[in-house]
């Protein structure tokens, strides 16, 4: 059919200025001239015009670009810094992680992956859906003043892709210790001839 036609013309519509498609000279097939990126453009509406030199016929070609999982989730920050007091309540939220994914199936799950000090893993948890980071046990400034956690954002594509971020948590001291005397009873002897300013006792 196309062999009898004098020439073929392809008009580009709806943002197809990048010329991703062209018409083959021998068979009239619509061919790709560039790689497509669904994140740049998800669909195309092309108008194909065919003429035999006298008659002109138009048809519309709708192209939907099928997404593949080619993008990793991206955290809003590579490192998150958090300052909290050691008297923070258990199950308190100290921050919320957030990551984005350019792919169509962009649902993301969050997990706590590792810690610089393994004991930190028992003190914090990450809600997989919301990305909230919570304290699950009482903190102790005197035992550990800094916690460095590694977290993961994982998408639901096939195959799944993931990315990592760090959380650096600084624990501040809370005045939770009462002062104590070295001895409950202090005894001292002072001669009556002692000058003003003389040492009476050491507490």
XYZ file of N, CA and C in Angstrom:
609
model
N 0.836 -1.210 0.000
C 0.000 0.000 0.000
C 0.867 1.256 0.000
N 1.840 1.287 0.904
C 2.658 2.488 1.028
C 3.613 2.656 -0.151
N 3.879 1.556 -0.906
C 4.787 1.674 -2.043
C 4.208 2.563 -3.147
N 2.874 2.644 -3.217
C 2.227 3.424 -4.255
C 2.134 4.906 -3.900
N 2.483 5.274 -2.676
C 2.376 6.656 -2.246
C 3.628 7.424 -2.623
N 3.413 8.679 -2.982
C 4.538 9.503 -3.417
C 5.421 9.889 -2.239
N 4.819 10.300 -1.133
C 5.620 10.655 0.038
C 4.742 10.592 1.285
N 5.378 10.555 2.409
C 4.715 10.494 3.704
C 5.154 11.689 4.530
N 4.235 12.234 5.317
C 4.562 13.367 6.169
C 4.091 13.041 7.582
N 4.919 13.263 8.569
C 4.546 13.044 9.966
C 4.542 14.385 10.687
N 3.360 14.774 11.188
C 3.271 15.993 11.976
C 3.369 15.647 13.455
N 4.054 16.475 14.235
C 4.210 16.239 15.663
C 3.260 17.153 16.430
N 2.563 16.561 17.401
C 1.635 17.337 18.212
C 1.894 17.061 19.692
N 1.304 17.913 20.525
C 1.272 17.698 21.976
C 2.657 17.484 22.588
N 3.544 18.436 22.333
C 4.834 18.405 23.023
C 5.829 17.414 22.468
N 5.697 17.012 21.229
C 6.652 16.072 20.635
C 7.751 16.808 19.873
N 8.173 17.941 20.401
C 9.182 18.755 19.723
C 10.547 18.084 19.681
N 10.768 17.084 20.507
C 12.087 16.446 20.563
C 12.310 15.432 19.446
N 11.277 15.234 18.592
C 11.411 14.353 17.417
C 11.807 12.924 17.794
N 11.040 12.318 18.701
C 11.346 10.935 19.089
C 10.933 9.909 18.037
N 10.082 10.295 17.077
C 9.550 9.328 16.109
C 9.791 9.813 14.677
N 9.849 8.853 13.763
C 9.888 9.189 12.338
C 9.241 8.054 11.543
N 8.913 8.318 10.276
C 8.278 7.332 9.408
C 9.328 6.707 8.508
N 9.366 5.365 8.489
C 10.295 4.671 7.600
C 9.968 4.945 6.144
N 10.989 5.119 5.331
C 10.781 5.486 3.930
C 10.224 4.334 3.102
N 10.577 3.096 3.454
C 10.216 1.964 2.613
C 8.874 1.339 2.951
N 8.491 1.336 4.247
C 7.294 0.584 4.621
C 6.268 1.400 5.410
N 6.541 2.640 5.700
C 5.582 3.454 6.434
C 5.482 3.150 7.910
N 6.406 2.348 8.443
C 6.396 2.049 9.868
C 6.765 3.295 10.675
N 6.137 3.423 11.840
C 6.521 4.487 12.776
C 7.670 3.964 13.615
N 8.786 4.647 13.599
C 10.003 4.173 14.248
C 10.472 5.168 15.301
N 11.222 4.643 16.252
C 11.829 5.497 17.281
C 13.128 6.084 16.774
N 13.304 7.353 17.013
C 14.583 7.977 16.679
C 15.410 8.279 17.931
N 14.773 8.205 19.100
C 15.458 8.445 20.367
C 14.876 7.524 21.425
N 15.615 7.319 22.479
C 15.091 6.575 23.627
C 14.033 7.407 24.333
N 12.990 6.729 24.805
C 11.909 7.420 25.491
C 12.140 7.411 26.988
N 11.614 8.395 27.644
C 11.696 8.494 29.102
C 10.309 8.834 29.621
N 9.676 7.866 30.279
C 8.314 8.080 30.741
C 8.226 9.231 31.736
N 9.287 9.433 32.524
C 9.276 10.512 33.502
C 9.299 11.893 32.830
N 9.767 11.945 31.574
C 9.745 13.195 30.817
C 8.417 13.380 30.099
N 7.935 12.309 29.453
C 6.652 12.364 28.760
C 6.031 10.976 28.777
N 4.803 10.888 29.286
C 4.152 9.586 29.474
C 3.342 9.140 28.264
N 2.918 10.062 27.406
C 2.106 9.679 26.251
C 2.308 10.674 25.114
N 1.959 10.232 23.910
C 2.100 11.050 22.710
C 0.828 10.952 21.882
N 0.495 12.027 21.205
C -0.624 12.066 20.274
C -0.084 12.594 18.948
N 0.178 11.671 18.026
C 0.778 12.030 16.746
C -0.293 12.031 15.656
N -0.186 12.946 14.734
C -1.043 12.959 13.547
C -0.208 12.562 12.343
N -0.613 11.464 11.684
C 0.095 10.976 10.497
C -0.714 11.383 9.271
N -0.063 12.054 8.347
C -0.720 12.493 7.117
C -0.110 11.752 5.932
N -0.955 11.096 5.130
C -0.512 10.339 3.964
C -1.133 10.958 2.715
N -0.346 11.115 1.672
C -0.873 11.678 0.424
C -0.321 10.920 -0.780
N -1.138 10.807 -1.834
C -0.677 10.235 -3.100
C -0.411 11.326 -4.123
N -0.362 12.534 -3.658
C -0.151 13.661 -4.526
C -1.422 14.410 -4.841
N -2.571 13.699 -4.667
C -3.873 14.318 -4.930
C -4.742 14.323 -3.690
N -4.807 13.145 -3.057
C -5.652 12.981 -1.885
C -4.790 12.993 -0.620
N -5.360 13.532 0.444
C -4.683 13.586 1.750
C -5.557 12.898 2.796
N -4.955 11.998 3.558
C -5.667 11.287 4.613
C -4.895 11.457 5.924
N -5.627 11.761 6.992
C -5.015 11.912 8.315
C -5.475 10.794 9.250
N -4.621 10.404 10.150
C -4.997 9.493 11.224
C -4.223 9.888 12.474
N -4.802 9.594 13.630
C -4.141 9.885 14.910
C -3.504 8.627 15.473
N -2.322 8.768 15.964
C -1.613 7.664 16.610
C -1.352 8.044 18.063
N -1.937 7.271 18.992
C -1.751 7.521 20.419
C -0.739 6.510 20.953
N 0.282 7.013 21.592
C 1.343 6.149 22.132
C 1.422 6.360 23.637
N 1.328 5.259 24.376
C 1.487 5.295 25.838
C 2.819 4.645 26.193
N 3.650 5.346 26.917
C 4.960 4.834 27.314
C 4.811 4.055 28.618
N 5.171 2.779 28.576
C 5.047 1.907 29.748
C 6.248 2.123 30.659
N 5.975 2.358 31.922
C 7.032 2.665 32.875
C 7.812 1.415 33.256
N 9.120 1.571 33.433
C 9.949 0.548 34.052
C 10.597 1.176 35.282
N 10.982 0.331 36.220
C 11.530 0.840 37.472
C 13.008 1.179 37.278
N 13.266 2.381 36.769
C 14.644 2.780 36.464
C 15.141 3.929 37.329
N 14.397 4.273 38.375
C 14.817 5.361 39.269
C 14.838 4.880 40.719
N 15.897 5.240 41.412
C 15.976 4.934 42.837
C 15.222 5.982 43.642
N 14.666 5.597 44.777
C 14.090 6.618 45.670
C 15.178 7.600 46.102
N 14.781 8.841 46.293
C 15.730 9.880 46.698
C 15.273 10.518 47.998
N 16.109 10.423 49.045
C 15.815 11.108 50.298
C 15.942 12.615 50.099
N 15.217 13.360 50.903
C 15.323 14.821 50.833
C 16.688 15.303 51.335
N 17.365 14.484 52.150
C 18.702 14.809 52.639
C 19.526 13.534 52.697
N 20.825 13.671 52.506
C 21.723 12.523 52.669
C 21.971 12.220 54.141
N 22.028 13.295 54.954
C 22.243 13.147 56.392
C 21.230 14.016 57.130
N 20.535 13.428 58.081
C 19.588 14.162 58.923
C 20.218 14.330 60.306
N 20.117 15.547 60.864
C 20.658 15.819 62.200
C 19.505 16.084 63.158
N 19.535 15.401 64.307
C 18.458 15.508 65.291
C 19.074 15.755 66.668
N 18.502 16.701 67.413
C 18.916 16.966 68.793
C 17.743 16.678 69.715
N 17.961 15.824 70.703
C 16.895 15.459 71.638
C 17.450 15.396 73.055
N 16.549 15.497 74.020
C 16.932 15.376 75.433
C 16.842 13.914 75.862
N 17.668 13.539 76.809
C 17.658 12.149 77.267
C 16.371 11.786 78.007
N 15.584 12.781 78.418
C 14.340 12.478 79.140
C 13.131 12.396 78.203
N 13.356 12.278 76.897
C 12.260 12.164 75.942
C 11.456 10.891 76.230
N 10.149 10.977 76.042
C 9.272 9.847 76.346
C 9.443 8.723 75.331
N 9.198 7.493 75.777
C 9.201 6.349 74.861
C 8.071 6.490 73.846
N 8.327 6.022 72.626
C 7.399 6.107 71.482
C 7.209 7.542 70.981
N 8.052 8.452 71.412
C 7.993 9.820 70.892
C 8.622 9.863 69.498
N 8.013 10.656 68.609
C 8.535 10.827 67.257
C 9.597 11.927 67.280
N 10.788 11.616 66.795
C 11.866 12.607 66.813
C 12.076 13.252 65.435
N 11.580 12.620 64.365
C 11.687 13.188 63.024
C 10.894 12.319 62.055
N 10.735 12.811 60.827
C 10.067 12.034 59.782
C 10.931 12.016 58.531
N 11.216 10.805 58.053
C 11.951 10.643 56.810
C 11.020 10.899 55.629
N 11.596 11.376 54.535
C 10.794 11.568 53.322
C 11.678 11.319 52.106
N 11.157 10.480 51.206
C 11.856 10.197 49.951
C 10.845 10.226 48.813
N 11.324 10.512 47.613
C 10.470 10.550 46.432
C 11.014 9.588 45.381
N 10.105 9.178 44.483
C 10.474 8.263 43.408
C 9.804 8.738 42.130
N 10.567 8.915 41.061
C 10.027 9.421 39.805
C 9.222 8.378 39.042
N 9.368 7.104 39.402
C 8.659 6.058 38.672
C 7.170 6.078 38.976
N 6.392 5.409 38.088
C 4.934 5.414 38.216
C 4.493 4.753 39.519
N 5.062 3.587 39.819
C 4.755 2.915 41.078
C 5.704 3.465 42.131
N 5.312 4.572 42.756
C 6.245 5.305 43.614
C 5.961 5.139 45.102
N 5.337 4.032 45.471
C 5.123 3.768 46.893
C 6.445 3.354 47.525
N 6.773 3.975 48.653
C 8.076 3.767 49.284
C 7.899 3.238 50.703
N 8.751 2.289 51.067
C 8.787 1.771 52.432
C 10.142 2.096 53.063
N 10.103 2.406 54.358
C 11.302 2.809 55.090
C 11.675 1.746 56.112
N 12.971 1.520 56.295
C 13.440 0.574 57.299
C 14.713 1.108 57.957
N 14.914 0.667 59.201
C 16.160 0.950 59.912
C 17.137 -0.154 59.547
N 18.269 0.217 58.967
C 19.181 -0.773 58.389
C 20.336 -1.130 59.323
N 20.992 -0.124 59.876
C 22.181 -0.389 60.688
C 22.448 0.801 61.590
N 23.434 0.624 62.481
C 23.829 1.700 63.393
C 25.321 1.606 63.648
N 25.930 2.752 63.876
C 27.364 2.779 64.178
C 27.656 1.998 65.448
N 26.793 2.162 66.448
C 26.856 1.376 67.674
C 25.656 0.431 67.669
N 25.862 -0.889 67.632
C 24.744 -1.828 67.539
C 23.680 -1.651 68.627
N 24.052 -1.116 69.789
C 23.073 -0.928 70.854
C 22.023 0.129 70.485
N 22.375 0.997 69.549
C 21.416 2.028 69.130
C 20.198 1.415 68.441
N 20.359 0.236 67.848
C 19.252 -0.395 67.134
C 18.108 -0.775 68.070
N 18.409 -0.956 69.353
C 17.369 -1.305 70.317
C 16.678 -0.081 70.904
N 17.150 1.113 70.545
C 16.613 2.344 71.125
C 15.674 3.094 70.179
N 15.766 2.789 68.875
C 14.986 3.532 67.885
C 14.315 2.568 66.919
N 13.242 3.038 66.298
C 12.613 2.276 65.221
C 12.067 3.250 64.180
N 11.832 2.729 62.973
C 11.308 3.526 61.862
C 9.986 2.915 61.418
N 8.943 3.746 61.358
C 7.661 3.286 60.828
C 7.797 3.131 59.311
N 7.517 1.937 58.805
C 7.793 1.637 57.400
C 6.934 2.452 56.435
N 5.738 2.853 56.851
C 4.827 3.571 55.963
C 5.042 5.079 56.034
N 5.013 5.622 57.246
C 5.084 7.081 57.407
C 6.508 7.624 57.376
N 7.490 6.778 57.677
C 8.866 7.252 57.778
C 9.191 7.910 59.102
N 8.252 7.861 60.065
C 8.514 8.437 61.381
C 9.597 7.652 62.110
N 10.510 8.377 62.742
C 11.560 7.765 63.552
C 11.181 7.974 65.014
N 11.115 6.881 65.781
C 10.637 6.942 67.157
C 11.680 6.413 68.127
N 11.617 6.939 69.346
C 12.411 6.414 70.457
C 11.601 5.305 71.121
N 12.171 4.127 71.296
C 11.408 3.020 71.881
C 11.900 2.625 73.272
N 13.030 3.201 73.705
C 13.518 2.955 75.060
C 14.089 4.256 75.604
N 14.163 4.325 76.914
C 14.736 5.500 77.566
C 16.195 5.674 77.164
N 16.576 6.910 76.890
C 17.958 7.211 76.532
C 18.745 7.604 77.769
N 20.046 7.429 77.699
C 20.906 7.758 78.834
C 22.118 8.535 78.305
N 22.137 9.809 78.604
C 23.217 10.678 78.153
C 24.562 10.186 78.655
N 24.599 9.665 79.883
C 25.853 9.229 80.479
C 26.414 7.979 79.780
N 25.547 7.190 79.128
C 26.004 5.976 78.442
C 26.368 6.238 76.980
N 25.548 7.016 76.301
C 25.790 7.266 74.876
C 25.185 8.607 74.487
N 26.031 9.519 74.068
C 25.580 10.869 73.732
C 25.286 11.048 72.239
N 25.723 10.096 71.417
C 25.528 10.202 69.974
C 25.104 8.853 69.402
N 24.163 8.901 68.489
C 23.700 7.695 67.789
C 23.700 8.008 66.290
N 24.318 7.144 65.507
C 24.332 7.296 64.050
C 23.641 6.096 63.428
N 22.509 6.359 62.778
C 21.695 5.302 62.185
C 21.765 5.366 60.664
N 21.651 4.212 60.025
C 21.517 4.139 58.565
C 20.124 3.630 58.241
N 19.400 4.362 57.397
C 18.030 3.989 57.035
C 17.938 3.753 55.530
N 16.908 2.986 55.146
C 16.701 2.629 53.738
C 15.330 3.102 53.288
N 15.266 3.622 52.063
C 14.003 3.859 51.365
C 13.974 2.885 50.190
N 12.920 2.053 50.128
C 12.839 1.008 49.110
C 11.528 1.147 48.348
N 11.609 1.111 47.001
C 10.384 1.208 46.210
C 9.795 -0.181 45.974
N 8.652 -0.212 45.280
C 7.938 -1.470 45.072
C 8.017 -1.942 43.625
N 9.002 -1.433 42.884
C 9.165 -1.848 41.493
C 9.752 -3.236 41.386
N 9.847 -3.723 40.136
C 10.435 -5.030 39.861
C 11.538 -4.855 38.827
N 12.806 -5.050 39.198
C 13.233 -5.336 40.577
C 13.193 -4.070 41.433
N 13.077 -4.255 42.743
C 13.000 -3.118 43.657
C 14.330 -2.376 43.695
N 14.238 -1.061 43.876
C 15.436 -0.243 44.033
C 15.388 0.449 45.394
N 16.556 0.734 45.922
C 16.640 1.329 47.259
C 17.698 2.413 47.306
N 17.630 3.193 48.369
C 18.633 4.209 48.615
C 18.830 4.354 50.124
N 19.926 4.988 50.511
C 20.307 5.054 51.920
C 20.479 6.507 52.375
N 20.272 6.703 53.670
C 20.548 7.993 54.301
C 21.010 7.725 55.728
N 21.612 8.740 56.334
C 22.067 8.618 57.724
C 21.282 9.577 58.614
N 21.094 9.162 59.854
C 20.514 10.022 60.884
C 21.531 10.138 62.014
N 21.955 11.350 62.294
C 22.896 11.596 63.389
C 22.117 12.227 64.535
N 22.012 11.500 65.638
C 21.215 11.928 66.788
C 22.148 12.329 67.928
N 21.968 13.546 68.412
C 22.733 14.029 69.561
C 21.809 14.086 70.766
N 22.203 13.408 71.835
C 21.412 13.355 73.068
C 21.967 14.388 74.042
N 21.090 15.239 74.554
C 21.508 16.267 75.498
C 21.182 15.839 76.931
N 22.031 16.294 77.840
C 21.892 15.903 79.243
C 20.644 16.521 79.866
N 20.021 15.746 80.735
C 18.911 16.230 81.549
C 19.323 16.117 83.007
N 18.995 17.125 83.827
C 19.420 17.144 85.227
C 18.623 16.111 86.024
N 19.053 14.835 85.887
C 18.323 13.734 86.520
C 19.100 13.093 87.660
N 20.188 13.740 88.131
C 20.950 13.204 89.259
C 21.011 14.250 90.378
N 20.655 13.816 91.593
C 20.716 14.699 92.757
C 22.152 14.788 93.269
N 22.552 15.940 93.777
C 23.884 16.023 94.383
C 23.945 15.146 95.636
N 25.122 14.600 95.920
C 25.290 13.727 97.092
C 26.542 14.143 97.857
N 26.440 14.149 99.190
C 27.611 14.348 100.032
C 28.438 13.066 100.052
N 29.731 13.228 100.214
C 30.606 12.061 100.300
C 30.310 11.243 101.545
N 29.839 11.909 102.589
C 29.492 11.225 103.832
C 28.236 11.865 104.407
N 27.349 11.057 104.959
C 26.115 11.590 105.521
C 26.382 12.416 106.780
N 27.423 12.060 107.570
C 27.770 12.805 108.790
C 29.216 13.285 108.677
N 29.399 14.568 108.881
C 30.742 15.150 108.814
C 31.095 15.681 110.207
N 32.216 15.242 110.715
C 32.661 15.690 112.041
C 33.982 16.433 111.913
N 34.140 17.460 112.759
C 35.375 18.234 112.712
C 35.649 18.835 114.087
N 36.902 19.044 114.377
C 37.304 19.710 115.613
C 37.997 21.014 115.260
N 37.600 22.078 115.939
C 38.159 23.396 115.654
C 38.642 24.013 116.969
N 39.898 24.359 117.047
C 40.364 25.022 118.280
C 39.772 26.425 118.372
N 39.535 26.845 119.629
C 38.911 28.148 119.788
C 39.826 29.296 119.368
N 41.083 28.946 119.171
C 42.039 29.997 118.765
C 42.134 30.101 117.248
N 41.306 29.328 116.513
C 41.378 29.324 115.048
C 41.035 30.697 114.506
N 41.844 31.161 113.553
C 41.614 32.475 112.957
C 40.457 32.437 111.993
N 39.900 33.617 111.753
C 38.807 33.715 110.802
C 39.331 33.293 109.415
N 38.569 32.447 108.780
C 38.959 31.941 107.454
C 39.667 30.615 107.501
N 39.868 30.097 108.754
C 40.530 28.809 108.867
C 39.586 27.705 108.347
N 40.192 26.634 107.788
C 39.413 25.499 107.270
C 38.822 24.709 108.418
N 37.502 24.524 108.352
C 36.805 23.809 109.407
C 36.594 22.362 108.995
N 36.146 22.140 107.769
C 35.856 20.779 107.295
C 35.869 20.786 105.771
N 35.963 19.591 105.180
C 35.881 19.404 103.727
C 34.701 18.522 103.421
N 33.760 19.030 102.630
C 32.535 18.293 102.316
C 32.719 17.454 101.076
